[in-house]
Coordinates of C-alpha atoms in Angstrom, one line a residue:
M136 CA -8.9 -38.0 -43.1
P137 CA -7.6 -35.2 -45.4
T138 CA -4.3 -34.0 -44.8
S139 CA -4.4 -30.4 -45.9
L140 CA -7.2 -27.6 -45.2
T141 CA -7.8 -27.1 -49.0
S142 CA -8.4 -31.0 -49.3
S143 CA -10.8 -30.9 -47.1
L144 CA -12.5 -28.0 -48.4
D145 CA -12.6 -29.9 -52.2
H146 CA -16.5 -30.8 -51.6
W147 CA -17.1 -27.2 -51.5
N148 CA -18.0 -25.8 -55.4
D149 CA -15.9 -22.8 -54.4
P150 CA -14.6 -21.1 -57.7
Y151 CA -12.1 -19.0 -55.5
P152 CA -10.8 -21.7 -53.3
A153 CA -7.0 -20.2 -52.9
A154 CA -8.5 -16.7 -52.2
T155 CA -10.0 -17.8 -49.1
L156 CA -6.8 -18.8 -47.3
T157 CA -5.0 -16.1 -45.3
A158 CA -1.3 -16.0 -43.4
I159 CA -1.7 -17.3 -40.1
P160 CA -0.8 -14.7 -37.3
S161 CA 1.8 -15.8 -34.8
V162 CA -0.2 -15.0 -32.1
F163 CA -3.3 -17.4 -33.4
Q164 CA -1.1 -20.3 -34.5
K165 CA -4.4 -21.5 -36.4
P166 CA -5.3 -20.8 -39.8
F167 CA -8.7 -18.7 -40.0
L168 CA -10.7 -18.1 -43.4
K169 CA -11.6 -14.8 -44.5
T170 CA -14.9 -14.6 -46.1
P171 CA -15.3 -13.5 -50.0
H172 CA -17.3 -10.3 -48.9
Q173 CA -14.1 -9.4 -46.2
L174 CA -11.7 -10.3 -49.4
G175 CA -14.1 -7.9 -51.8
I176 CA -15.1 -10.7 -54.1
P177 CA -18.5 -11.3 -54.6
S178 CA -19.7 -14.5 -52.9
P179 CA -20.9 -17.3 -55.2
T180 CA -23.8 -19.6 -53.9
L181 CA -22.3 -22.6 -52.2
T182 CA -23.3 -26.3 -51.9
V183 CA -22.9 -28.1 -49.4
K184 CA -22.6 -31.9 -49.6
K185 CA -25.9 -33.8 -48.0
E186 CA -23.8 -35.8 -45.0
E187 CA -22.3 -32.2 -43.6
H188 CA -26.0 -31.1 -43.1
D189 CA -26.7 -33.8 -40.7
I190 CA -24.2 -32.6 -38.4
P191 CA -25.5 -32.3 -34.5
L192 CA -26.7 -28.9 -33.2
E193 CA -23.8 -28.4 -30.9
T194 CA -20.9 -28.9 -33.4
A195 CA -22.6 -26.3 -35.2
K196 CA -23.3 -24.2 -32.1
L197 CA -19.3 -24.6 -31.5
I198 CA -18.7 -24.0 -35.3
Q199 CA -20.4 -20.7 -35.1
Q200 CA -18.8 -19.6 -32.0
R201 CA -15.2 -20.4 -33.7
E202 CA -16.2 -18.3 -36.8
E203 CA -17.6 -15.2 -34.2
E204 CA -14.2 -15.6 -32.3
V205 CA -12.3 -15.5 -35.7
L206 CA -14.6 -12.4 -37.1
A207 CA -13.8 -10.8 -33.6
V208 CA -10.1 -11.2 -33.7
Q209 CA -9.9 -9.9 -37.6
T210 CA -11.8 -6.9 -36.5
D211 CA -9.2 -6.4 -33.7
L212 CA -6.4 -6.6 -36.1
A213 CA -7.7 -4.7 -38.7
V214 CA -8.3 -1.8 -36.3
P215 CA -5.2 0.0 -34.5
H216 CA -5.2 0.2 -31.2
G217 CA -5.2 3.7 -30.8
D218 CA -8.3 4.4 -32.9
H219 CA -11.0 2.9 -30.9
G220 CA -13.1 6.5 -31.1
S221 CA -12.0 9.4 -28.9
E222 CA -15.3 9.0 -27.2
H223 CA -14.4 5.7 -26.0
S224 CA -10.9 6.8 -24.6
G225 CA -12.4 9.6 -23.2
Q226 CA -15.0 7.4 -21.3
Q227 CA -11.8 5.2 -20.2
G228 CA -10.0 8.4 -19.1
K229 CA -12.9 9.7 -17.2
S230 CA -13.4 6.0 -15.8
H231 CA -9.9 6.0 -14.8
S232 CA -9.7 9.2 -13.2
Q233 CA -13.0 8.3 -11.1
H234 CA -11.1 5.0 -10.0
A235 CA -7.6 7.1 -9.0
K236 CA -10.1 9.9 -7.3
E237 CA -11.9 7.2 -5.6
R238 CA -8.8 4.9 -4.6
N239 CA -7.2 8.4 -3.4
R240 CA -10.2 9.7 -1.4
I241 CA -10.2 5.8 0.2
A242 CA -6.8 6.5 1.1
A243 CA -6.9 10.0 2.5
G244 CA -9.9 8.5 4.8
K245 CA -7.5 5.7 5.8
S246 CA -4.6 8.3 6.9
R247 CA -6.9 10.4 8.8
A248 CA -8.2 7.8 10.6
K249 CA -4.5 6.6 11.2
N250 CA -3.7 10.0 12.2
R251 CA -6.1 10.5 14.7
E252 CA -5.6 6.8 16.4
H253 CA -2.1 7.8 16.4
R254 CA -3.0 11.4 18.1
L255 CA -5.3 9.9 20.3
R256 CA -2.3 7.4 21.5
V257 CA 0.0 10.3 22.1
Q258 CA -2.7 12.0 24.0
S259 CA -3.0 8.8 26.1
K260 CA 0.3 8.4 26.8
E261 CA 1.1 11.8 27.4
Q262 CA -1.6 12.0 30.3
E263 CA -0.2 8.8 31.3
L264 CA 3.4 10.5 32.1
E265 CA 1.9 13.2 33.3
Q266 CA 0.2 11.2 36.2
T267 CA 3.4 9.3 36.7
N268 CA 5.3 12.4 36.9
H269 CA 2.7 13.9 39.4
D270 CA 2.9 10.4 41.3
L271 CA 6.8 10.3 41.3
S272 CA 7.0 14.1 42.4
N273 CA 4.6 13.5 45.4
C274 CA 6.9 10.5 46.3
V275 CA 10.4 12.8 46.1
A276 CA 8.4 15.6 48.0
N277 CA 7.4 12.7 51.1
L278 CA 11.0 11.3 50.9
T279 CA 12.5 14.3 51.5
R280 CA 10.5 15.8 54.2
E281 CA 11.0 12.3 55.6
V282 CA 14.6 12.7 55.7
Q283 CA 14.3 16.3 56.9
E284 CA 12.1 14.8 60.0
L285 CA 15.0 11.9 60.9
K286 CA 17.8 14.8 60.9
M287 CA 16.0 16.7 63.0
K288 CA 15.4 13.9 65.3
L289 CA 19.3 13.1 64.9
L290 CA 20.0 16.6 66.0
Q291 CA 17.7 16.1 69.0
H292 CA 20.6 12.9 70.1
T293 CA 23.7 15.0 70.2
D294 CA 24.2 14.6 73.6
C295 CA 24.0 10.9 73.3
D296 CA 26.9 8.9 73.8
C297 CA 26.7 7.4 70.6
S298 CA 29.9 7.6 68.3
L299 CA 27.8 6.6 64.9
I300 CA 25.8 10.0 65.4
H301 CA 28.6 11.7 66.4
D302 CA 30.6 11.0 63.4
Y303 CA 27.4 11.9 61.0
L304 CA 27.2 15.0 62.5
A305 CA 30.6 15.9 62.0
A306 CA 30.3 14.8 58.2
E307 CA 27.1 16.4 57.7
A308 CA 28.7 19.7 59.0
Q309 CA 31.8 19.3 56.7
R310 CA 29.8 18.9 53.9
Y311 CA 27.8 22.0 54.7
I312 CA 30.8 24.1 55.2
C313 CA 32.2 23.0 51.5
G314 CA 28.8 23.8 49.8
L315 CA 28.9 27.4 51.4
S316 CA 32.8 27.9 50.4
K317 CA 31.9 26.4 46.9
Q318 CA 28.9 29.2 46.6
S319 CA 30.8 31.7 48.1
Q320 CA 33.8 31.0 45.5
L321 CA 31.1 30.9 42.3
E322 CA 29.6 34.2 43.6
A323 CA 33.0 35.8 44.2
I324 CA 33.8 35.3 40.0
P325 CA 32.1 37.9 37.9
P326 CA 29.4 36.5 35.4
H327 CA 31.2 37.5 32.3
A328 CA 34.3 35.8 33.3
A329 CA 32.4 32.6 34.4
C330 CA 31.8 31.9 30.9
N331 CA 35.1 32.7 29.5

């Protein structure tokens, strides 16, 4: 087995064996050969030994693919990243702009749908609360009317000998009188003095 790359190339009749090797880029960590044409050297005719000509077809295809990959990498290394052509970068910019617009359009549609759903939920909740308020207002009105009816029935029984009814009526009369006196005191105070 050969110990170095140059010893494996000894079977070639290459007049410039040292010129075909290049420095190993740290990115790829494998040496690759530059063709004499890439180096600007006219290529002499190479002769290959007979046993190398009999390599299997799959191996030959793999070698050819590897050479194409190396050539593609060399081409990428030779062209700076910003110099791919203004037309290509313009297309890429348009493509990026179109993708950004499409993403924004989708996001705006989702936002509008979300706002519409939120608005419908709020309207539904508002109607539900209005209905609850209406029901509770009716309940309060019914209870107030029932309290008034019960008070009227109590007043109809003032001539009974029930002490509970007499105590209740006395307390209600006292509360009514206190309410009237507080109201008259508030009315006696002028509006501008009440604010101070």
